[in-house]
PDB file of C-alpha atoms and ligand atoms in Angstrom:
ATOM      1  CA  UNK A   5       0.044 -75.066 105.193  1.00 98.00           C
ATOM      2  CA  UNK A   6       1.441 -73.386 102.236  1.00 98.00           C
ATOM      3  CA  UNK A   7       3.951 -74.959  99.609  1.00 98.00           C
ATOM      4  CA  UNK A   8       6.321 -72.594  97.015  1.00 98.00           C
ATOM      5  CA  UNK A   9       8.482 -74.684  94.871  1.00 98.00           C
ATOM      6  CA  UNK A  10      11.775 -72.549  94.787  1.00 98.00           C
ATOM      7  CA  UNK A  11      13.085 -75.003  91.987  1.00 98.00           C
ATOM      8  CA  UNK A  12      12.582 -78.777  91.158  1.00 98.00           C
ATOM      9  CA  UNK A  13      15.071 -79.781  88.735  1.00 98.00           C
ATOM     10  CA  UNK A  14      16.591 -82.996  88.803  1.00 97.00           C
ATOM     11  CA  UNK A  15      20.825 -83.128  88.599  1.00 96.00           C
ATOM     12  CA  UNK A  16      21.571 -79.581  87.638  1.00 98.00           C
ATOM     13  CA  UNK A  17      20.124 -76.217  87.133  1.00 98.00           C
ATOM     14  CA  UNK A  18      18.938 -75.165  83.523  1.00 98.00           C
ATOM     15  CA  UNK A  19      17.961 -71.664  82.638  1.00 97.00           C
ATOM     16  CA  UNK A  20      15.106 -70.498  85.127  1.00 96.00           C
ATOM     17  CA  UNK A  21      14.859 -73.676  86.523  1.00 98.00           C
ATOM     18  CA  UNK A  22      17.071 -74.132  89.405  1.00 98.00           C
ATOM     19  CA  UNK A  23      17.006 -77.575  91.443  1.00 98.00           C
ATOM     20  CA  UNK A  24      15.676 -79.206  94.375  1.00 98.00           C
ATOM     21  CA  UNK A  25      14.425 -76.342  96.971  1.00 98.00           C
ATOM     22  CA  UNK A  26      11.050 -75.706  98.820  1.00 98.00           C
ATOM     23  CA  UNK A  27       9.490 -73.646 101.117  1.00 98.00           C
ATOM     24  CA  UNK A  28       6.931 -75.049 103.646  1.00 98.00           C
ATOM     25  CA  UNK A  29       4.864 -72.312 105.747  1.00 98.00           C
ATOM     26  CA  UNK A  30       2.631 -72.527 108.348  1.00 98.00           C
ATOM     27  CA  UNK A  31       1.321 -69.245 110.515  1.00 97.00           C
ATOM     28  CA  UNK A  32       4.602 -67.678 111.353  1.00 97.00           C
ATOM     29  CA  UNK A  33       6.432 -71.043 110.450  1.00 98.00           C
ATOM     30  CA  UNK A  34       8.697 -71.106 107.586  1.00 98.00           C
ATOM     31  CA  UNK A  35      11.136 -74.177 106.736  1.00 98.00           C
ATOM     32  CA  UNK A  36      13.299 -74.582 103.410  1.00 98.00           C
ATOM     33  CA  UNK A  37      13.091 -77.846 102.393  1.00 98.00           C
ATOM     34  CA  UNK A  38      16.774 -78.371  99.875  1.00 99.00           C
ATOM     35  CA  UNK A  39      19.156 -76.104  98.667  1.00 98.00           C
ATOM     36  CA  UNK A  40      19.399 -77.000  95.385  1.00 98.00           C
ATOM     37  CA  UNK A  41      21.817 -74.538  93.185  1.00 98.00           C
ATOM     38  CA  UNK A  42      19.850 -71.457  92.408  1.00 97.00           C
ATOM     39  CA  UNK A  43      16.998 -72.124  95.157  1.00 98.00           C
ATOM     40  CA  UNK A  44      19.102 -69.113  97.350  1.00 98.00           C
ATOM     41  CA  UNK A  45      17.593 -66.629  94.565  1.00 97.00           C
ATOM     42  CA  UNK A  46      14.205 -67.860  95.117  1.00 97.00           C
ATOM     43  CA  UNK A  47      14.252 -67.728  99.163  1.00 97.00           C
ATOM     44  CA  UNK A  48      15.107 -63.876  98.801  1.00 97.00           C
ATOM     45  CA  UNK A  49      12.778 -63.420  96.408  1.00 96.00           C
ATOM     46  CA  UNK A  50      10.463 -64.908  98.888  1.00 95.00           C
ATOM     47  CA  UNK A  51      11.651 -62.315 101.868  1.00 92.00           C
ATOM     48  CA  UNK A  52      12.297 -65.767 103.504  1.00 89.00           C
ATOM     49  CA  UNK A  53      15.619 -65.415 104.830  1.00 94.00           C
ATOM     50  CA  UNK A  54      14.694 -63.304 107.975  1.00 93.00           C
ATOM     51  CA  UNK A  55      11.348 -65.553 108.477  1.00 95.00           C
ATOM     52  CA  UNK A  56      13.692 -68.530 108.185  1.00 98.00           C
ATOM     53  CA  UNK A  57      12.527 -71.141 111.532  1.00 98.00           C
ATOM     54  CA  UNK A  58      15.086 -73.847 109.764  1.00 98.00           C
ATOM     55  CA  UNK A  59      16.752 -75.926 107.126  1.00 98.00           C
ATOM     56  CA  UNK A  60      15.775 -79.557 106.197  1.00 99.00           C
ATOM     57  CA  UNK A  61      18.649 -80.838 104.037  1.00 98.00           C
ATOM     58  CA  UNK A  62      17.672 -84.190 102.305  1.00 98.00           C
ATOM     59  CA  UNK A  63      20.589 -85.442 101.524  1.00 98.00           C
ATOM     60  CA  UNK A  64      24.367 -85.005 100.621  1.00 98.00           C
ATOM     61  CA  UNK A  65      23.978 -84.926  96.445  1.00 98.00           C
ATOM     62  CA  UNK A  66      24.614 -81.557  95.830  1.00 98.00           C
ATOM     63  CA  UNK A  67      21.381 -80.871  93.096  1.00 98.00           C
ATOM     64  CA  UNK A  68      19.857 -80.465  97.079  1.00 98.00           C
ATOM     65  CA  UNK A  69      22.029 -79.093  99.121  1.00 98.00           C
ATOM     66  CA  UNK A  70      24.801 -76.875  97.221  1.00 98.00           C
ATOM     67  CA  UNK A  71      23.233 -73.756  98.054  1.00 98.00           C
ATOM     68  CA  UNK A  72      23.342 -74.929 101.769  1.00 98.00           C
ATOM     69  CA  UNK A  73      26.975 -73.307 101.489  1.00 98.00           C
ATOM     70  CA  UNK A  74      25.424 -69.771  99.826  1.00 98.00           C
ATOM     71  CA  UNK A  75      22.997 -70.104 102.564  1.00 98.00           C
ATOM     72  CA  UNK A  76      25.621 -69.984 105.388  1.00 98.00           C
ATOM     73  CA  UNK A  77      27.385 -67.161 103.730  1.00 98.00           C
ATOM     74  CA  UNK A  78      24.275 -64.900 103.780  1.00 97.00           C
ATOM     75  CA  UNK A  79      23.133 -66.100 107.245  1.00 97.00           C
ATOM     76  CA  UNK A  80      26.718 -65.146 108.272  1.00 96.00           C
ATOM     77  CA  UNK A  81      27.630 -61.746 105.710  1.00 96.00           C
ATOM     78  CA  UNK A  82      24.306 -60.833 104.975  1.00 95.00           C
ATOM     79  CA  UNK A  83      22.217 -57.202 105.950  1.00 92.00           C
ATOM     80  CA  UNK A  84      20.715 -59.302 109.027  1.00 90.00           C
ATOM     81  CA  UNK A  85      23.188 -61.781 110.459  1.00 94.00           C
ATOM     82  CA  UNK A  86      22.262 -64.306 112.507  1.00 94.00           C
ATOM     83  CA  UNK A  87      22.944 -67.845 113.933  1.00 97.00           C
ATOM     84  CA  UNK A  88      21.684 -70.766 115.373  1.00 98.00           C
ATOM     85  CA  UNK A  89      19.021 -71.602 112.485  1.00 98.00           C
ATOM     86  CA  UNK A  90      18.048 -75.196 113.278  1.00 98.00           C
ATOM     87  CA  UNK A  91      19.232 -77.421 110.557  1.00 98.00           C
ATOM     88  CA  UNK A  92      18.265 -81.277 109.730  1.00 98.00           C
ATOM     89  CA  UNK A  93      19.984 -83.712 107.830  1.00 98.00           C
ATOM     90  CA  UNK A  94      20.925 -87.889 107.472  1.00 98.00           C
ATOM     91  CA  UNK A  95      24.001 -89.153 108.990  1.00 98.00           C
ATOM     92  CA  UNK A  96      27.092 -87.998 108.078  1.00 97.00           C
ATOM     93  CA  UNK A  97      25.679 -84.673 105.731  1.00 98.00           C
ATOM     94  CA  UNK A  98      26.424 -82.013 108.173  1.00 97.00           C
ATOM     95  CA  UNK A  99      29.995 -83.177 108.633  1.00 96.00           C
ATOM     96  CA  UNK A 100      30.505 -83.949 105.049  1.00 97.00           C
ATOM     97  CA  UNK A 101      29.451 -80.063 104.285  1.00 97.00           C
ATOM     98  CA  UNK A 102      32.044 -78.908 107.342  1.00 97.00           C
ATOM     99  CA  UNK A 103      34.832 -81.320 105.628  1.00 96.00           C
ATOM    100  CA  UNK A 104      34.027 -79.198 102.180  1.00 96.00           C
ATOM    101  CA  UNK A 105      35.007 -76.144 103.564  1.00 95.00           C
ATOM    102  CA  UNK A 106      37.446 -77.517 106.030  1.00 95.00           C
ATOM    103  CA  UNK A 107      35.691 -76.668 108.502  1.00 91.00           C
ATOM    104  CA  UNK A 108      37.091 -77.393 111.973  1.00 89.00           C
ATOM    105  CA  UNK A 109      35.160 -77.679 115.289  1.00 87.00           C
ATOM    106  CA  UNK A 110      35.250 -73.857 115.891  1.00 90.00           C
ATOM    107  CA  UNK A 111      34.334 -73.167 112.392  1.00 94.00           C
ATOM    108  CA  UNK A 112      31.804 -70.990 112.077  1.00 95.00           C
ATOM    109  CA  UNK A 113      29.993 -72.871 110.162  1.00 96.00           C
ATOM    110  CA  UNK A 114      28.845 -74.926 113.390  1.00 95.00           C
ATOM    111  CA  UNK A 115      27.000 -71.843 114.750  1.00 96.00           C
ATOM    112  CA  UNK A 116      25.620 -70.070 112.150  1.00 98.00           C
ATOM    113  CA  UNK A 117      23.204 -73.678 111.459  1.00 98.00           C
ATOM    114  CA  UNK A 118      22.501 -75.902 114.774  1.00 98.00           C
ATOM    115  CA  UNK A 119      22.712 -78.919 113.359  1.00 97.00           C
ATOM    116  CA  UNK A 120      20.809 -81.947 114.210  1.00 98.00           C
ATOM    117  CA  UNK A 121      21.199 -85.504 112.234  1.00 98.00           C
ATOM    118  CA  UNK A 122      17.395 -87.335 112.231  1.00 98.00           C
ATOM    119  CA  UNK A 123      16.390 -90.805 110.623  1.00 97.00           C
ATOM    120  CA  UNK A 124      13.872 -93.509 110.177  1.00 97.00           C
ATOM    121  CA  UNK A 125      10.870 -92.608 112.551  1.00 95.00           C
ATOM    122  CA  UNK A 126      12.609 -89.527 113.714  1.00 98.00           C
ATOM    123  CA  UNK A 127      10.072 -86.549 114.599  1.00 98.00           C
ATOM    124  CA  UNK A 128      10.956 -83.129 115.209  1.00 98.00           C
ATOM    125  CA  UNK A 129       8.329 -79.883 115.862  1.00 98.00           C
ATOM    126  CA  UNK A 130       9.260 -77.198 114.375  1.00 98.00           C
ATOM    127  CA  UNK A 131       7.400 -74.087 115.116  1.00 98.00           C
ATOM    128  CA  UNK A 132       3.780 -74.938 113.688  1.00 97.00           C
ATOM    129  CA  UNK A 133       5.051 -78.034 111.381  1.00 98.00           C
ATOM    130  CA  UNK A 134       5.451 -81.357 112.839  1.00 98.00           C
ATOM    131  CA  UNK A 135       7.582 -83.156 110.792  1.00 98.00           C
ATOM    132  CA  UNK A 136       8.587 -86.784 110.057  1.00 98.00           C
ATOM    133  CA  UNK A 137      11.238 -88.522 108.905  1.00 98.00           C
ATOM    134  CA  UNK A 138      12.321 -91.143 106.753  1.00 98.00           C
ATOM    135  CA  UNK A 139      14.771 -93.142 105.249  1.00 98.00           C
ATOM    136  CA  UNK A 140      14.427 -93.328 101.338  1.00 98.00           C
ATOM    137  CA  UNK A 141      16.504 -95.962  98.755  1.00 97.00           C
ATOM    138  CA  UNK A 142      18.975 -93.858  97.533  1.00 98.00           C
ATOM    139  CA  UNK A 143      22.690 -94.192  96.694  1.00 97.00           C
ATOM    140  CA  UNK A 144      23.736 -91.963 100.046  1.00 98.00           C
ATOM    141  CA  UNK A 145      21.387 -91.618 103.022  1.00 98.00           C
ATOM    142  CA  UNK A 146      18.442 -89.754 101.906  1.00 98.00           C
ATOM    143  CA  UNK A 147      15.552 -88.372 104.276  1.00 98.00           C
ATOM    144  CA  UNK A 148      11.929 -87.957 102.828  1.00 98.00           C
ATOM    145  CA  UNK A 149       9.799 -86.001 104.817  1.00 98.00           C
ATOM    146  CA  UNK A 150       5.991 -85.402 106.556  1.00 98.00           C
ATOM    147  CA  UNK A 151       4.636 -82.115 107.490  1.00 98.00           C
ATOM    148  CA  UNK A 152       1.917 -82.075 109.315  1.00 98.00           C
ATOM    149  CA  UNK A 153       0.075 -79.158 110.690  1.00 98.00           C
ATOM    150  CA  UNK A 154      -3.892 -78.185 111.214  1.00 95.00           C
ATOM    151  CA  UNK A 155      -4.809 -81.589 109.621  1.00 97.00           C
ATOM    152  CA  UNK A 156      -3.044 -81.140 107.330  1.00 98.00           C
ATOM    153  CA  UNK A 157      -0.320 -83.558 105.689  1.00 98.00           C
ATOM    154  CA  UNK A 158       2.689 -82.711 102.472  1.00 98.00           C
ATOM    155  CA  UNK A 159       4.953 -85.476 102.134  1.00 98.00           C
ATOM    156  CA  UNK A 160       8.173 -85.109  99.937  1.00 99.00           C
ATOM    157  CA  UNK A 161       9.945 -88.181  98.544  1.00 98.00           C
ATOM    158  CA  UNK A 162      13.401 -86.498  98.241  1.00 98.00           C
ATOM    159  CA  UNK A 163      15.114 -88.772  95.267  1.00 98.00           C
ATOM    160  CA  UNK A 164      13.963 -92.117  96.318  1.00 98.00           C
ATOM    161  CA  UNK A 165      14.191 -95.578  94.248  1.00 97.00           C
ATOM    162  CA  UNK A 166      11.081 -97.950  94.562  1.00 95.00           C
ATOM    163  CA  UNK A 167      11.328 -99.403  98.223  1.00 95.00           C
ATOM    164  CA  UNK A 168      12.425 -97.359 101.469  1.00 97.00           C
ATOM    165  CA  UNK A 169      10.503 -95.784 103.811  1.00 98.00           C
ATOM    166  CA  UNK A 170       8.367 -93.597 101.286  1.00 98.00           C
ATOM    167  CA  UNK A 171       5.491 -95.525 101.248  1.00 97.00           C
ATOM    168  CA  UNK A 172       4.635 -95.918 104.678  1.00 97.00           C
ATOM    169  CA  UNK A 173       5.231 -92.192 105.089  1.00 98.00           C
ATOM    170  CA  UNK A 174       3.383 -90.885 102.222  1.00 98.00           C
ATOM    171  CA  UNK A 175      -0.219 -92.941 103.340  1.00 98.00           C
ATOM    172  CA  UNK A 176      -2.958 -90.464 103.576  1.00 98.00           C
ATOM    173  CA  UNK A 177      -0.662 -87.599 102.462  1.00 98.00           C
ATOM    174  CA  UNK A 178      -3.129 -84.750 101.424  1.00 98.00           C
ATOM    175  CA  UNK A 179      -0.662 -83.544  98.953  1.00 98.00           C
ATOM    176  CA  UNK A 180       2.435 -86.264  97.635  1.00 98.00           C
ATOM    177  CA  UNK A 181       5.496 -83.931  96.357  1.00 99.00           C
ATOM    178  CA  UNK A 182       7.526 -86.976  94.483  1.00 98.00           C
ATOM    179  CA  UNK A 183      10.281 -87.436  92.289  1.00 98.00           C
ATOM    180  CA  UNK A 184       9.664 -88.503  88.835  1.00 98.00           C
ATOM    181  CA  UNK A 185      13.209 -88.375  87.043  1.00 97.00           C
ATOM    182  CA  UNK A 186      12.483 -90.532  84.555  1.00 97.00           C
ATOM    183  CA  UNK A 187       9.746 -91.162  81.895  1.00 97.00           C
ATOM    184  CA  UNK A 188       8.488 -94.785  80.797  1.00 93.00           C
ATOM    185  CA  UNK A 189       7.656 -97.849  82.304  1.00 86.00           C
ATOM    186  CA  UNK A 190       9.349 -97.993  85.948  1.00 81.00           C
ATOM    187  CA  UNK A 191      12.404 -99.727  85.901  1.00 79.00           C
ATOM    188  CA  UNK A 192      12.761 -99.801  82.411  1.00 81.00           C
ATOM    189  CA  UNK A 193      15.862 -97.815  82.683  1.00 80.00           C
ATOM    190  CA  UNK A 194      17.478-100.374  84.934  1.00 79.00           C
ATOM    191  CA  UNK A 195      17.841 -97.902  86.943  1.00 85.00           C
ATOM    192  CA  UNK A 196      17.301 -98.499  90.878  1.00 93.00           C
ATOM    193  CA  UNK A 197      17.844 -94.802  92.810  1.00 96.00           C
ATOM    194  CA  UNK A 198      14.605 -92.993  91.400  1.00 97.00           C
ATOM    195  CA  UNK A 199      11.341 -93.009  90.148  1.00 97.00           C
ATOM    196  CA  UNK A 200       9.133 -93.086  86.855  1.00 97.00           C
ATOM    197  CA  UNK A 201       6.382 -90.403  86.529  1.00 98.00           C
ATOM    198  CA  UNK A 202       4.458 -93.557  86.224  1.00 97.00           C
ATOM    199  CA  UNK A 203       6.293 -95.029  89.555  1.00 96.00           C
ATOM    200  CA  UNK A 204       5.359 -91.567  91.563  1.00 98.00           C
ATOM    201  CA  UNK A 205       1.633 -91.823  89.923  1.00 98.00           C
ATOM    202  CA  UNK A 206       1.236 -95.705  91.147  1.00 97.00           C
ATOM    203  CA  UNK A 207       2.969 -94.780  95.083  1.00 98.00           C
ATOM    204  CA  UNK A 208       0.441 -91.829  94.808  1.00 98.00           C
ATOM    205  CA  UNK A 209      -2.146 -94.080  94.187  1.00 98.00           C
ATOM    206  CA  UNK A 210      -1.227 -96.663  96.440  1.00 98.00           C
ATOM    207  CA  UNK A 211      -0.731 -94.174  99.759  1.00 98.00           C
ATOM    208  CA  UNK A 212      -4.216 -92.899  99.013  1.00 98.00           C
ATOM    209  CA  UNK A 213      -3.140 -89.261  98.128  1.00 98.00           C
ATOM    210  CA  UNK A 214      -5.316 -86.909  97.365  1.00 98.00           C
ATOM    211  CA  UNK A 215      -2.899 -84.745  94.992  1.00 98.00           C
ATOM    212  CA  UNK A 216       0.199 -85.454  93.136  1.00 98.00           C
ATOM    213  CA  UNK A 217       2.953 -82.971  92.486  1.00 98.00           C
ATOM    214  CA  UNK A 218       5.515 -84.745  90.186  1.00 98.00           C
ATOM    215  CA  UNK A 219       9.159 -83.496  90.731  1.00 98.00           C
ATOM    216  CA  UNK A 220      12.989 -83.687  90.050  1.00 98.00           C
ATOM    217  CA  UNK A 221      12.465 -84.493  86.719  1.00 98.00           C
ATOM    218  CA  UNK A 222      15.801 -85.009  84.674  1.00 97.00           C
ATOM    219  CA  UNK A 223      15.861 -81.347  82.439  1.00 97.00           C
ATOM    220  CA  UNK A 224      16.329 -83.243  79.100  1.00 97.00           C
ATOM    221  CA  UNK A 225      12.442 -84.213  79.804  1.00 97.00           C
ATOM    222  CA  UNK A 226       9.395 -82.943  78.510  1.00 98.00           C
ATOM    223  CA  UNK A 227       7.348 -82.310  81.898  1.00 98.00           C
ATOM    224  CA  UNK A 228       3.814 -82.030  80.273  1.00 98.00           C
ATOM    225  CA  UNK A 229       4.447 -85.573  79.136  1.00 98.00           C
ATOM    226  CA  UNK A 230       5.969 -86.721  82.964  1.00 98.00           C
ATOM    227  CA  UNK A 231       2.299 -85.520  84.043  1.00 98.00           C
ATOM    228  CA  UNK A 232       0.243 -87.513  81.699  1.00 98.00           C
ATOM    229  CA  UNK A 233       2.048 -90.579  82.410  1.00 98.00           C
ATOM    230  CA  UNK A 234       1.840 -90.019  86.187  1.00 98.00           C
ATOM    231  CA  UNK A 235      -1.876 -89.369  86.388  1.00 98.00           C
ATOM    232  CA  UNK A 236      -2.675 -92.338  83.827  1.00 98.00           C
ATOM    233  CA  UNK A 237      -1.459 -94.266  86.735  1.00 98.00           C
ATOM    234  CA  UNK A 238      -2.583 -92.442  89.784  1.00 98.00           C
ATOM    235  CA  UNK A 239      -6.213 -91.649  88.273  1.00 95.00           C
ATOM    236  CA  UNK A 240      -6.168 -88.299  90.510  1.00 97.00           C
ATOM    237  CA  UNK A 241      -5.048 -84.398  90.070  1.00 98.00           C
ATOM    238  CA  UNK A 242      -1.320 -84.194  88.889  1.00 98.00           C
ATOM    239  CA  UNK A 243       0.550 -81.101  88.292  1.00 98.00           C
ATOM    240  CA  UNK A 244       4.647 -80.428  87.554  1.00 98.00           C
ATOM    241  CA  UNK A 245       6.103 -78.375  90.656  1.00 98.00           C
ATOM    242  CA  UNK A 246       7.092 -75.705  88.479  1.00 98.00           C
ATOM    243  CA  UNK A 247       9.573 -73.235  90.033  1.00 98.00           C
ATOM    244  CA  UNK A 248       7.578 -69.918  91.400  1.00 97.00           C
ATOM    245  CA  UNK A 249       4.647 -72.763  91.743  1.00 98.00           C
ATOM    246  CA  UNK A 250       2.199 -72.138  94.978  1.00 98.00           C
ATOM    247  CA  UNK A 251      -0.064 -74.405  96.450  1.00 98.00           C
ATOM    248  CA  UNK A 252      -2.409 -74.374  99.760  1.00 98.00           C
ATOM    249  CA  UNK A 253      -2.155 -77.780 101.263  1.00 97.00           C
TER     250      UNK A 253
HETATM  251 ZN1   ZN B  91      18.577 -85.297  93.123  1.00 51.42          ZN
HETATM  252 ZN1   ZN B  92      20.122 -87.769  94.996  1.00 51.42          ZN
END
């Protein structure tokens, strides 16, 4: 299982770094993980959008799924159109998408992605990935995610406060992808929807994971120092999912 961070900034796009948007491969297997504004770029660059198996759309704040809608258009306009790309999201995010571009029940929209909503302890196989879902403390309904395949296990908080299902999910997790917006002791912000690098380092330490990459940290952040505090926590390898970033689970 391969990883490429497409972009990994938290709330909005800065200069080279655009937000929240993955790609998971496995074999002939390739899932974007978030759409994040400027992640589109980084799929083409990729020669992903042909290899596309499907979409896994975290959750309705649009740092991780705006380019969801530049998606459709070049699934739909694009040299190679095509439809029916399997698409996964909480309750209530594929219809709050259709609503943005008012789209009706005929809308095309509706067959350029097949759209399925999953939650807490929801599976679904894609290709080679099995993946897992679930639910995350968040403002809106928020999906973190497993992938398993050949042994192998990536977990991905999505934007999680301390709590939810993240914990559970993450146990064993041969590499934890986690969000780390803020720097500092956890909670000292007062803050409840997201994570410390030192909150990601300690759930990291506490699932048992064998790597930590920290991620969706606010832009206003220095991310060398995010990394410190996270591993003087965790105790084990930490790195900063830096866009163009590869990694062989
Ligand atoms: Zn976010
Ligand atoms: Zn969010």
């Amino acid at each position: 299982m391969r990883l490429r961070v497409l972009g990994s900034n938290g709330t909005y796009p800065t200069p080279g770094r655009p937000c929240s948007g993955y790609l998971i491969e496995s074999g002939d297997t390739l899932v974007m993980l978030d759409a994040g504004p400027g992640t589109l770029v980084g799929l083409q660059e990729a020669g992903g959008v042909a290899r596309l198996s499907a979409l896994v759309l975290t959750h309705a704040h649009p740092d991780h799924c705006a380019d969801a809608f530049s998606l459709f258009n070049l699934l739909r306009l694009g040299p190679d159109p095509r439809a029916g790309l399997p698409a996964f999201g909480p309750e209530g995010l594929a219809d709050g998408l259709a609503r943005f571009l008012g789209a009706g029940e005929d809308h095309s929209f509706h067959r350029t992605f097949a759209w399925r909503t999953v939650g807490r302890s929801d599976g679904v196989r894609v290709g080679d990935l099995e993946i897992s879902f679930g639910l995350t403390h968040h403002q809106v309904p928020t999906l973190a995610a497993a992938f398993a395949a050949g042994g192998r296990k990536l977990v991905y908080s999505a934007d999680t406060g301390p709590g939810g299902d993240l914990p559970t999910l993450a146990a064993g997790a041969d590499l934890l992808l986690c969000e780390a917006t803020l720097q500092g002791e956890e909670g000292a912000t007062g803050w409840p929807y997201h994570l410390s690098a030192a909150g990601a380092g300690a759930l990291a330490r506490q699932a048992g994971a064998a790597r930590l990459l920290v991620t969706h940290l606010s832009p206003i952040l220095d991310p060398e120092r995010s990394v410190a505090e996270a591993a003087a926590v965790f105790g084990g390898p930490v790195a900063w999912a830096a866009p163009g970033l590869e990694v062989e689970v």
